[in-house]
């Protein structure tokens, strides 16, 4: 159903609206099929028309000589001339033409903008699809660049990582080594301490044994006589000391 | 002195610019391209792969007939499709082509179409005759349908316009007649639908 409207409006749109003059002119540009590139750009909007049918250029052409009303007077004059000289006779077909014209103009006025918007939308969708592809490609490529840069940075960082790890391992080894050395010294010291203690004990026991033996011998060598003599001596010494002391205290 | 039918057959092609080398076109070409795409898509739906060969022919036929009929609505134009000769010249060869191709590729299936399924046995001879008659009448129907519809439409427009014109000195009747003419005109722009019917019936006869 849209088809007849499309055709109707397309017909009228072409001859009247956005692209009338431009289209006809463009169809003569590619006269030789080999000259295709670079393709000249299409005009954004079609030729300007006044009242939808008559191109604006006519008005511009006649303006210097006849002013604003020129083309209208021309049109009216032509019409009068044709009618009066009976070059164009008004007959039943005129009537049919009037009705057809009414229908066409009504159709174009009513559905024209919609159809034009539809055509523009078709083109827009095409462009948008391509644009989406392009945008997607661009974002994905930019993302890829970012990722690549990050990977490069990471690769640099890996060197540092390796160094740090190497250091760690070295430290661990060092610690281990030192622990072991420490353990070894401890063990050795323990052994040596043991030996020292053993020797000290040995010597002490010898000393004690010797002292005991000397004491025992001395005690056995003390005869009872000597014991009495020493006790008598002690008593006389004590007496002397007592006298001295009494003398001191009496002073 | 120039035979009008020649003019009427050749001039409408100006309306269809050749497919341009651009990717984004002006509105006219975009619209026409869209329309042709949709139409071909719809047309080829019921067909299998062998039927797709007819796509170009049928679409161009459709465009041809639409253009001819729509342009014929303008005053002082000649519509070629009002002539029986042209319509029969379109109908008979195309119909004959479908029949012959069907016969050539699958003779049994093509003949089998002459007999609908599930008919009671005694009716078979009569039905075969009836189906054959209907088969042979198809091109006649196609051509005459198009001719008659268009001629009738044009004739009505002419007559009513003449009547309205003659009655112009006497006012009121003219107003009513005007409205009738207008209405008839809008209906006549369903000449396009006629083309749909023509091509679609042609399509239906493709039991390829």
CSV table of C-alpha atoms in Angstrom, one decimal:
chain,number,residue,atom,x,y,z
A,1,UNK,CA,0.0,0.0,0.0
A,2,UNK,CA,2.9,2.3,0.6
A,3,UNK,CA,4.0,1.5,-2.9
A,4,UNK,CA,1.5,3.7,-4.6
A,5,UNK,CA,2.0,6.5,-2.2
A,6,UNK,CA,5.7,6.0,-2.6
A,7,UNK,CA,5.3,6.3,-6.3
A,8,UNK,CA,3.0,9.2,-6.2
A,9,UNK,CA,5.0,11.1,-3.8
A,10,UNK,CA,8.2,10.0,-5.5
A,11,UNK,CA,6.9,11.3,-8.7
A,12,UNK,CA,5.8,14.6,-7.3
A,13,UNK,CA,8.8,14.8,-5.0
A,14,UNK,CA,11.1,14.4,-7.9
A,15,UNK,CA,9.6,17.0,-10.1
A,16,UNK,CA,8.9,19.4,-7.3
A,17,UNK,CA,10.7,19.0,-4.1
A,18,UNK,CA,14.1,18.4,-2.8
A,19,UNK,CA,16.0,17.0,-5.8
A,20,UNK,CA,14.3,18.1,-9.0
A,21,UNK,CA,16.8,20.2,-10.8
A,22,UNK,CA,19.8,18.6,-9.1
A,23,UNK,CA,18.8,15.1,-10.1
A,24,UNK,CA,18.5,16.0,-13.8
A,25,UNK,CA,21.7,17.8,-13.8
A,26,UNK,CA,23.5,15.0,-12.1
A,27,UNK,CA,22.4,12.4,-14.5
A,28,UNK,CA,24.4,14.2,-17.2
A,29,UNK,CA,27.6,14.2,-15.2
A,30,UNK,CA,28.6,10.6,-15.8
A,31,UNK,CA,28.4,10.6,-19.5
A,32,UNK,CA,31.5,8.5,-19.9
A,33,UNK,CA,31.3,5.3,-17.9
A,34,UNK,CA,35.0,5.3,-17.3
A,35,UNK,CA,35.4,8.5,-15.4
A,36,UNK,CA,34.1,7.3,-12.1
A,37,UNK,CA,36.5,8.5,-9.5
A,38,UNK,CA,36.5,10.7,-7.6
A,39,UNK,CA,32.7,10.8,-7.5
A,40,UNK,CA,31.5,14.3,-7.0
A,41,UNK,CA,29.4,14.8,-3.9
A,42,UNK,CA,25.7,14.9,-4.1
A,43,UNK,CA,24.1,18.2,-3.2
A,44,UNK,CA,22.8,18.0,0.3
A,45,UNK,CA,19.4,19.4,-0.6
A,46,UNK,CA,17.8,19.5,-4.0
A,47,UNK,CA,17.3,22.6,-6.1
A,48,UNK,CA,15.1,25.2,-4.4
A,49,UNK,CA,11.7,25.5,-5.9
A,50,UNK,CA,8.9,27.9,-5.3
A,51,UNK,CA,5.4,26.5,-5.0
A,52,UNK,CA,6.9,23.1,-5.3
A,53,UNK,CA,7.1,23.1,-9.1
A,54,UNK,CA,8.9,26.2,-10.5
A,55,UNK,CA,12.6,26.3,-9.8
A,56,UNK,CA,13.9,29.3,-8.0
A,57,UNK,CA,16.3,30.1,-10.7
A,58,UNK,CA,13.5,31.5,-12.9
A,59,UNK,CA,12.7,34.0,-10.3
A,60,UNK,CA,16.3,34.9,-9.9
A,61,UNK,CA,16.7,35.2,-13.6
A,62,UNK,CA,13.8,37.6,-14.0
A,63,UNK,CA,14.4,39.7,-10.9
A,64,UNK,CA,16.8,42.3,-12.3
A,65,UNK,CA,14.5,43.2,-15.2
A,66,UNK,CA,11.0,42.8,-13.8
A,67,UNK,CA,11.3,42.7,-10.0
A,68,UNK,CA,9.4,40.4,-7.7
A,69,UNK,CA,6.2,40.1,-9.6
A,70,UNK,CA,7.9,39.3,-12.9
A,71,UNK,CA,7.5,35.5,-13.1
A,72,UNK,CA,3.9,35.7,-11.8
A,73,UNK,CA,3.0,38.1,-14.5
A,74,UNK,CA,4.7,35.9,-17.0
A,75,UNK,CA,2.7,32.9,-15.9
A,76,UNK,CA,-0.6,34.8,-15.9
A,77,UNK,CA,0.1,36.2,-19.3
A,78,UNK,CA,1.0,32.9,-20.7
A,79,UNK,CA,-2.1,31.3,-19.3
A,80,UNK,CA,-4.3,34.1,-20.7
A,81,UNK,CA,-2.6,33.8,-24.1
A,82,UNK,CA,-3.0,30.1,-24.3
A,83,UNK,CA,-6.6,30.2,-23.3
A,84,UNK,CA,-7.7,33.2,-25.4
A,85,UNK,CA,-6.0,32.0,-28.5
A,86,UNK,CA,-7.5,28.6,-27.9
A,87,UNK,CA,-4.2,26.9,-28.1
A,88,UNK,CA,-5.3,25.1,-25.0
A,89,UNK,CA,-9.0,24.4,-24.9
A,90,UNK,CA,-10.8,23.7,-21.7
A,91,UNK,CA,-12.6,20.5,-22.1
A,92,UNK,CA,-13.6,17.6,-19.9
A,93,UNK,CA,-10.0,16.6,-19.6
A,94,UNK,CA,-9.2,19.8,-17.9
A,95,UNK,CA,-11.7,18.9,-15.3
A,96,UNK,CA,-10.2,15.4,-14.9
A,97,UNK,CA,-6.8,17.1,-14.7
A,98,UNK,CA,-7.9,19.4,-12.0
A,99,UNK,CA,-9.3,16.5,-10.0
A,100,UNK,CA,-6.1,14.5,-10.5
A,101,UNK,CA,-4.0,17.5,-9.6
A,102,UNK,CA,-6.0,18.0,-6.4
A,103,UNK,CA,-5.5,14.4,-5.4
A,104,UNK,CA,-1.8,14.5,-6.2
A,105,UNK,CA,-1.1,17.7,-4.4
A,106,UNK,CA,-3.1,16.5,-1.4
A,107,UNK,CA,-1.2,13.3,-1.4
A,108,UNK,CA,2.2,15.0,-1.6
A,109,UNK,CA,1.3,17.6,1.0
A,110,UNK,CA,0.1,15.0,3.4
A,111,UNK,CA,2.5,12.2,2.9
A,112,UNK,CA,5.5,14.0,1.4
A,113,UNK,CA,7.5,14.8,4.6
A,114,UNK,CA,6.8,11.3,5.9
A,115,UNK,CA,8.1,9.6,2.9
A,116,UNK,CA,11.1,11.9,2.7
A,117,UNK,CA,11.8,11.2,6.4
A,118,UNK,CA,11.5,7.5,5.6
A,119,UNK,CA,14.0,7.7,2.8
A,120,UNK,CA,16.3,9.7,4.9
A,121,UNK,CA,15.9,7.1,7.7
A,122,UNK,CA,16.9,4.3,5.3
A,123,UNK,CA,20.0,6.1,4.4
A,124,UNK,CA,20.7,7.0,8.0
A,125,UNK,CA,20.4,3.4,9.0
A,126,UNK,CA,22.9,2.4,6.4
A,127,UNK,CA,25.3,5.0,7.6
A,128,UNK,CA,24.7,4.0,11.1
A,129,UNK,CA,25.4,0.4,10.6
A,130,UNK,CA,28.7,1.2,8.9
A,131,UNK,CA,29.5,3.7,11.6
A,132,UNK,CA,28.8,1.1,14.3
A,133,UNK,CA,31.2,-1.3,12.7
A,134,UNK,CA,33.7,1.4,12.4
A,135,UNK,CA,33.3,2.5,16.0
A,136,UNK,CA,33.4,-1.0,17.3
A,137,UNK,CA,36.5,-1.6,15.3
A,138,UNK,CA,38.1,1.6,16.6
A,139,UNK,CA,37.2,0.9,20.2
A,140,UNK,CA,38.4,-2.6,20.0
A,141,UNK,CA,41.6,-1.5,18.4
A,142,UNK,CA,42.2,1.3,21.0
A,143,UNK,CA,41.5,-1.3,23.7
A,144,UNK,CA,44.0,-3.6,22.0
A,145,UNK,CA,46.6,-0.8,22.0
A,146,UNK,CA,46.0,-0.2,25.7
A,147,UNK,CA,46.3,-3.8,26.5
A,148,UNK,CA,49.5,-4.0,24.5
A,149,UNK,CA,51.0,-1.1,26.3
A,150,UNK,CA,50.1,-2.6,29.6
A,151,UNK,CA,51.7,-5.9,28.6
A,152,UNK,CA,54.8,-4.0,27.7
A,153,UNK,CA,54.9,-2.3,31.1
A,154,UNK,CA,54.3,-5.6,32.7
A,155,UNK,CA,57.1,-7.2,30.8
A,156,UNK,CA,59.4,-4.4,32.1
A,157,UNK,CA,58.1,-4.9,35.5
A,158,UNK,CA,58.9,-8.6,35.3
A,159,UNK,CA,62.6,-7.9,35.4
A,160,UNK,CA,62.1,-6.2,38.8
A,161,UNK,CA,60.0,-9.1,39.9
A,162,UNK,CA,62.8,-11.5,39.0
A,163,UNK,CA,65.3,-9.5,40.9
A,164,UNK,CA,63.2,-9.3,43.9
A,165,UNK,CA,62.6,-13.0,43.8
A,166,UNK,CA,66.2,-13.6,43.3
A,167,UNK,CA,67.0,-11.5,46.4
A,168,UNK,CA,64.4,-13.4,48.3
A,169,UNK,CA,65.9,-16.7,47.5
A,170,UNK,CA,69.3,-15.5,48.3
A,171,UNK,CA,68.2,-14.2,51.6
A,172,UNK,CA,66.5,-17.4,52.4
A,173,UNK,CA,69.6,-19.3,51.6
A,174,UNK,CA,71.7,-17.0,53.7
A,175,UNK,CA,69.4,-17.3,56.6
A,176,UNK,CA,69.5,-21.0,56.4
A,177,UNK,CA,73.2,-21.1,56.2
A,178,UNK,CA,73.5,-18.9,59.2
A,179,UNK,CA,71.2,-20.9,61.2
A,180,UNK,CA,73.1,-24.0,60.4
A,181,UNK,CA,76.4,-22.4,61.3
A,182,UNK,CA,74.9,-21.2,64.5
A,183,UNK,CA,73.7,-24.6,65.3
A,184,UNK,CA,77.1,-26.1,64.6
A,185,UNK,CA,78.8,-23.6,66.9
A,186,UNK,CA,76.3,-24.4,69.6
A,187,UNK,CA,76.9,-28.0,69.3
A,188,UNK,CA,80.7,-27.6,69.3
A,189,UNK,CA,80.5,-25.3,72.3
A,190,UNK,CA,78.4,-27.8,74.1
A,191,UNK,CA,80.9,-30.5,73.5
A,192,UNK,CA,83.8,-28.3,74.7
A,193,UNK,CA,81.9,-27.2,77.8
A,194,UNK,CA,81.4,-30.8,78.6
A,195,UNK,CA,85.0,-31.5,78.4
A,196,UNK,CA,85.8,-28.4,80.5
A,197,UNK,CA,83.3,-29.5,83.2
A,198,UNK,CA,84.8,-32.9,83.1
A,199,UNK,CA,88.3,-31.6,83.7
A,200,UNK,CA,87.2,-29.2,86.4
A,201,UNK,CA,85.4,-32.0,88.2
A,202,UNK,CA,88.4,-34.2,87.9
A,203,UNK,CA,90.7,-31.6,89.4
A,204,UNK,CA,88.4,-30.8,92.2
A,205,UNK,CA,88.1,-34.4,93.1
A,206,UNK,CA,91.8,-34.7,93.1
A,207,UNK,CA,92.0,-31.6,95.3
A,208,UNK,CA,89.5,-32.9,97.8
A,209,UNK,CA,91.0,-36.2,97.9
A,210,UNK,CA,94.4,-34.7,98.5
A,211,UNK,CA,93.1,-32.4,101.3
A,212,UNK,CA,91.3,-35.2,102.9
A,213,UNK,CA,94.5,-37.3,102.8
A,214,UNK,CA,96.5,-34.4,104.3
A,215,UNK,CA,94.0,-33.8,107.0
A,216,UNK,CA,93.8,-37.4,107.8
A,217,UNK,CA,97.5,-37.7,108.0
A,218,UNK,CA,97.9,-34.6,110.2
A,219,UNK,CA,95.2,-35.7,112.5
A,220,UNK,CA,96.8,-39.1,112.9
A,221,UNK,CA,100.2,-37.6,113.4
A,222,UNK,CA,99.0,-35.5,116.3
A,223,UNK,CA,100.0,-37.5,119.4
A,224,UNK,CA,98.2,-37.1,122.6
A,225,UNK,CA,101.2,-35.5,124.1
A,226,UNK,CA,101.3,-32.8,121.6
A,227,UNK,CA,97.7,-32.4,122.2
A,228,UNK,CA,98.2,-31.8,125.9
A,229,UNK,CA,101.1,-29.4,125.3
A,230,UNK,CA,99.2,-27.4,122.9
A,231,UNK,CA,96.1,-27.2,125.1
A,232,UNK,CA,98.4,-26.0,128.1
A,233,UNK,CA,99.9,-23.4,125.8
A,234,UNK,CA,96.5,-22.2,124.7
A,235,UNK,CA,95.5,-21.8,128.3
A,236,UNK,CA,98.6,-19.7,129.2
A,237,UNK,CA,98.1,-17.6,126.1
A,238,UNK,CA,94.5,-17.0,127.1
A,239,UNK,CA,95.5,-16.0,130.6
A,240,UNK,CA,98.0,-13.6,129.2
A,241,UNK,CA,95.4,-12.1,126.9
A,242,UNK,CA,93.0,-11.8,129.7
A,243,UNK,CA,95.4,-9.9,131.7
A,244,UNK,CA,96.2,-7.6,128.9
A,245,UNK,CA,92.6,-7.0,128.3
A,246,UNK,CA,91.9,-6.2,131.9
A,247,UNK,CA,94.8,-3.8,131.8
A,248,UNK,CA,93.3,-2.1,128.8
A,249,UNK,CA,89.9,-1.8,130.3
A,250,UNK,CA,91.3,-0.5,133.6
A,251,UNK,CA,93.0,2.3,131.8
B,1,UNK,CA,2.7,11.5,-36.7
B,2,UNK,CA,4.6,9.5,-34.0
B,3,UNK,CA,2.7,6.4,-32.9
B,4,UNK,CA,1.7,7.3,-29.4
B,5,UNK,CA,2.2,3.9,-28.0
B,6,UNK,CA,5.9,4.1,-28.8
B,7,UNK,CA,6.2,7.3,-26.8
B,8,UNK,CA,4.1,5.9,-24.0
B,9,UNK,CA,6.3,2.8,-23.8
B,10,UNK,CA,9.6,4.5,-23.9
B,11,UNK,CA,9.3,7.8,-22.0
B,12,UNK,CA,8.5,6.5,-18.5
B,13,UNK,CA,11.9,5.0,-18.1
B,14,UNK,CA,13.2,8.5,-17.3
B,15,UNK,CA,11.5,8.2,-14.0
B,16,UNK,CA,13.8,5.4,-12.9
B,17,UNK,CA,17.4,6.6,-12.7
B,18,UNK,CA,19.9,3.9,-13.2
B,19,UNK,CA,21.4,2.4,-10.1
B,20,UNK,CA,24.1,4.8,-9.1
B,21,UNK,CA,27.6,3.9,-8.1
B,22,UNK,CA,27.2,5.6,-4.8
B,23,UNK,CA,26.5,3.8,-1.6
B,24,UNK,CA,24.2,6.5,-0.2
B,25,UNK,CA,21.9,7.9,-2.8
B,26,UNK,CA,19.4,10.6,-3.1
B,27,UNK,CA,15.9,10.1,-1.8
B,28,UNK,CA,14.3,8.9,-5.0
B,29,UNK,CA,16.8,6.2,-5.7
B,30,UNK,CA,16.7,5.1,-2.1
B,31,UNK,CA,13.0,4.8,-2.1
B,32,UNK,CA,12.8,3.0,-5.4
B,33,UNK,CA,15.6,0.6,-4.3
B,34,UNK,CA,13.8,-0.1,-1.1
B,35,UNK,CA,10.5,-0.7,-2.8
B,36,UNK,CA,12.0,-3.0,-5.4
B,37,UNK,CA,13.7,-5.0,-2.6
B,38,UNK,CA,10.6,-5.4,-0.6
B,39,UNK,CA,8.6,-6.4,-3.6
B,40,UNK,CA,11.0,-9.0,-4.8
B,41,UNK,CA,11.3,-10.4,-1.3
B,42,UNK,CA,7.5,-10.8,-1.0
B,43,UNK,CA,7.3,-12.2,-4.5
B,44,UNK,CA,10.0,-14.9,-4.0
B,45,UNK,CA,8.7,-16.1,-0.7
B,46,UNK,CA,6.6,-19.0,-1.9
B,47,UNK,CA,9.0,-20.0,-4.6
B,48,UNK,CA,11.8,-22.6,-4.5
B,49,UNK,CA,15.1,-22.0,-6.0
B,50,UNK,CA,14.1,-22.7,-9.6
B,51,UNK,CA,11.5,-20.0,-9.2
B,52,UNK,CA,14.1,-17.4,-8.2
B,53,UNK,CA,15.2,-17.2,-11.8
B,54,UNK,CA,12.0,-15.4,-12.6
B,55,UNK,CA,12.7,-12.6,-10.1
B,56,UNK,CA,14.1,-10.1,-12.5
B,57,UNK,CA,11.4,-10.7,-15.0
B,58,UNK,CA,8.6,-10.4,-12.6
B,59,UNK,CA,9.9,-7.4,-10.8
B,60,UNK,CA,10.6,-5.5,-14.0
B,61,UNK,CA,7.1,-6.5,-15.2
B,62,UNK,CA,5.6,-5.1,-12.1
B,63,UNK,CA,7.5,-1.8,-12.4
B,64,UNK,CA,6.6,-1.6,-16.0
B,65,UNK,CA,2.9,-2.0,-15.5
B,66,UNK,CA,2.8,0.3,-12.5
B,67,UNK,CA,4.5,3.0,-14.3
B,68,UNK,CA,2.3,2.7,-17.4
B,69,UNK,CA,-0.9,2.7,-15.4
B,70,UNK,CA,0.0,5.5,-13.1
B,71,UNK,CA,1.2,7.7,-15.9
B,72,UNK,CA,-2.0,7.0,-17.7
B,73,UNK,CA,-3.9,8.7,-15.1
B,74,UNK,CA,-2.6,12.1,-16.0
B,75,UNK,CA,-4.6,14.0,-18.6
B,76,UNK,CA,-3.7,13.9,-22.2
B,77,UNK,CA,-1.7,10.7,-21.9
B,78,UNK,CA,-2.1,7.5,-23.5
B,79,UNK,CA,-2.1,4.3,-21.5
B,80,UNK,CA,-0.8,1.3,-23.5
B,81,UNK,CA,-2.2,-1.2,-21.2
B,82,UNK,CA,-5.7,-0.3,-22.3
B,83,UNK,CA,-5.0,-2.1,-25.5
B,84,UNK,CA,-5.9,-5.7,-25.5
B,85,UNK,CA,-3.0,-6.4,-27.9
B,86,UNK,CA,-0.4,-5.4,-25.4
B,87,UNK,CA,-1.9,-7.2,-22.5
B,88,UNK,CA,-2.4,-10.4,-24.4
B,89,UNK,CA,1.1,-10.0,-25.7
B,90,UNK,CA,2.3,-9.9,-22.1
B,91,UNK,CA,0.0,-12.6,-20.8
B,92,UNK,CA,0.2,-15.4,-23.3
B,93,UNK,CA,4.0,-15.8,-23.7
B,94,UNK,CA,4.6,-15.7,-19.9
B,95,UNK,CA,1.8,-18.1,-19.1
B,96,UNK,CA,2.9,-20.4,-21.9
B,97,UNK,CA,6.5,-20.3,-20.6
B,98,UNK,CA,5.4,-21.4,-17.1
B,99,UNK,CA,3.3,-24.3,-18.6
B,100,UNK,CA,6.1,-25.4,-20.9
B,101,UNK,CA,8.8,-25.2,-18.3
B,102,UNK,CA,6.6,-27.2,-15.9
B,103,UNK,CA,6.0,-29.8,-18.6
B,104,UNK,CA,9.6,-30.0,-19.4
B,105,UNK,CA,11.0,-30.4,-16.0
B,106,UNK,CA,8.4,-32.4,-14.2
B,107,UNK,CA,5.8,-33.7,-16.7
B,108,UNK,CA,4.0,-35.9,-14.2
B,109,UNK,CA,3.7,-33.3,-11.5
B,110,UNK,CA,2.6,-30.7,-14.0
B,111,UNK,CA,-0.1,-32.9,-15.4
B,112,UNK,CA,-1.0,-34.0,-11.9
B,113,UNK,CA,-2.0,-30.4,-11.1
B,114,UNK,CA,-4.9,-30.9,-13.4
B,115,UNK,CA,-6.6,-33.1,-10.8
B,116,UNK,CA,-7.1,-31.9,-7.3
B,117,UNK,CA,-6.7,-34.3,-4.5
B,118,UNK,CA,-9.4,-36.3,-3.0
B,119,UNK,CA,-12.0,-36.2,-5.8
B,120,UNK,CA,-14.4,-39.1,-5.9
B,121,UNK,CA,-13.6,-41.5,-8.6
B,122,UNK,CA,-16.6,-41.0,-10.9
B,123,UNK,CA,-15.9,-37.3,-11.2
B,124,UNK,CA,-12.4,-37.7,-12.4
B,125,UNK,CA,-13.0,-37.3,-16.2
B,126,UNK,CA,-15.2,-34.3,-15.8
B,127,UNK,CA,-12.8,-32.7,-13.4
B,128,UNK,CA,-9.9,-33.2,-15.8
B,129,UNK,CA,-11.8,-31.4,-18.5
B,130,UNK,CA,-12.7,-28.6,-16.2
B,131,UNK,CA,-9.1,-28.2,-15.0
B,132,UNK,CA,-7.8,-28.2,-18.5
B,133,UNK,CA,-10.3,-25.5,-19.5
B,134,UNK,CA,-9.3,-23.4,-16.5
B,135,UNK,CA,-5.6,-23.9,-17.4
B,136,UNK,CA,-6.1,-22.6,-20.9
B,137,UNK,CA,-8.3,-19.8,-19.9
B,138,UNK,CA,-5.7,-18.4,-17.6
B,139,UNK,CA,-3.8,-16.2,-20.1
B,140,UNK,CA,-7.1,-14.9,-21.5
B,141,UNK,CA,-8.2,-14.0,-18.0
B,142,UNK,CA,-4.9,-12.3,-17.1
B,143,UNK,CA,-4.8,-10.1,-20.2
B,144,UNK,CA,-8.5,-9.3,-20.4
B,145,UNK,CA,-8.6,-8.5,-16.7
B,146,UNK,CA,-6.0,-5.9,-17.0
B,147,UNK,CA,-7.4,-4.4,-20.2
B,148,UNK,CA,-10.9,-4.3,-18.9
B,149,UNK,CA,-10.1,-2.7,-15.6
B,150,UNK,CA,-7.9,0.0,-17.1
B,151,UNK,CA,-10.2,0.8,-20.0
B,152,UNK,CA,-13.2,0.9,-17.7
B,153,UNK,CA,-11.4,3.2,-15.3
B,154,UNK,CA,-10.3,5.6,-18.0
B,155,UNK,CA,-13.7,5.6,-19.6
B,156,UNK,CA,-15.4,6.4,-16.4
B,157,UNK,CA,-13.1,9.3,-15.8
B,158,UNK,CA,-13.7,10.7,-19.2
B,159,UNK,CA,-17.4,10.3,-19.1
B,160,UNK,CA,-17.9,11.7,-15.7
B,161,UNK,CA,-15.6,14.6,-16.4
B,162,UNK,CA,-17.5,15.3,-19.6
B,163,UNK,CA,-20.7,15.2,-17.7
B,164,UNK,CA,-19.4,17.5,-15.0
B,165,UNK,CA,-18.0,19.8,-17.6
B,166,UNK,CA,-21.2,20.0,-19.5
B,167,UNK,CA,-23.2,20.6,-16.4
B,168,UNK,CA,-20.9,23.4,-15.3
B,169,UNK,CA,-23.4,26.2,-16.1
B,170,UNK,CA,-25.8,24.5,-13.8
B,171,UNK,CA,-24.0,24.5,-10.6
B,172,UNK,CA,-25.1,22.0,-7.9
B,173,UNK,CA,-25.0,18.9,-9.9
B,174,UNK,CA,-21.5,19.7,-10.8
B,175,UNK,CA,-20.4,19.7,-7.2
B,176,UNK,CA,-21.7,16.3,-6.6
B,177,UNK,CA,-20.2,15.0,-9.8
B,178,UNK,CA,-16.9,16.6,-8.9
B,179,UNK,CA,-16.7,14.7,-5.7
B,180,UNK,CA,-17.6,11.5,-7.5
B,181,UNK,CA,-14.8,12.1,-10.0
B,182,UNK,CA,-12.3,12.7,-7.3
B,183,UNK,CA,-13.3,9.6,-5.5
B,184,UNK,CA,-13.1,7.6,-8.7
B,185,UNK,CA,-9.6,9.0,-9.2
B,186,UNK,CA,-8.4,7.8,-5.9
B,187,UNK,CA,-9.9,4.5,-6.6
B,188,UNK,CA,-8.2,4.4,-9.9
B,189,UNK,CA,-4.9,4.9,-8.3
B,190,UNK,CA,-5.6,1.4,-7.2
B,191,UNK,CA,-4.5,0.6,-10.7
B,192,UNK,CA,-1.3,-0.2,-8.9
B,193,UNK,CA,-3.1,-2.9,-7.0
B,194,UNK,CA,-4.1,-4.2,-10.4
B,195,UNK,CA,-0.5,-4.7,-11.2
B,196,UNK,CA,0.0,-6.5,-8.0
B,197,UNK,CA,-2.9,-8.8,-9.0
B,198,UNK,CA,-1.5,-9.4,-12.4
B,199,UNK,CA,1.9,-10.2,-11.3
B,200,UNK,CA,0.7,-12.2,-8.4
B,201,UNK,CA,-1.5,-14.4,-10.5
B,202,UNK,CA,1.3,-14.9,-12.8
B,203,UNK,CA,3.4,-15.9,-9.9
B,204,UNK,CA,0.7,-18.4,-8.8
B,205,UNK,CA,0.9,-20.1,-12.0
B,206,UNK,CA,4.5,-20.9,-11.4
B,207,UNK,CA,4.4,-24.4,-10.2
B,208,UNK,CA,7.9,-24.9,-11.1
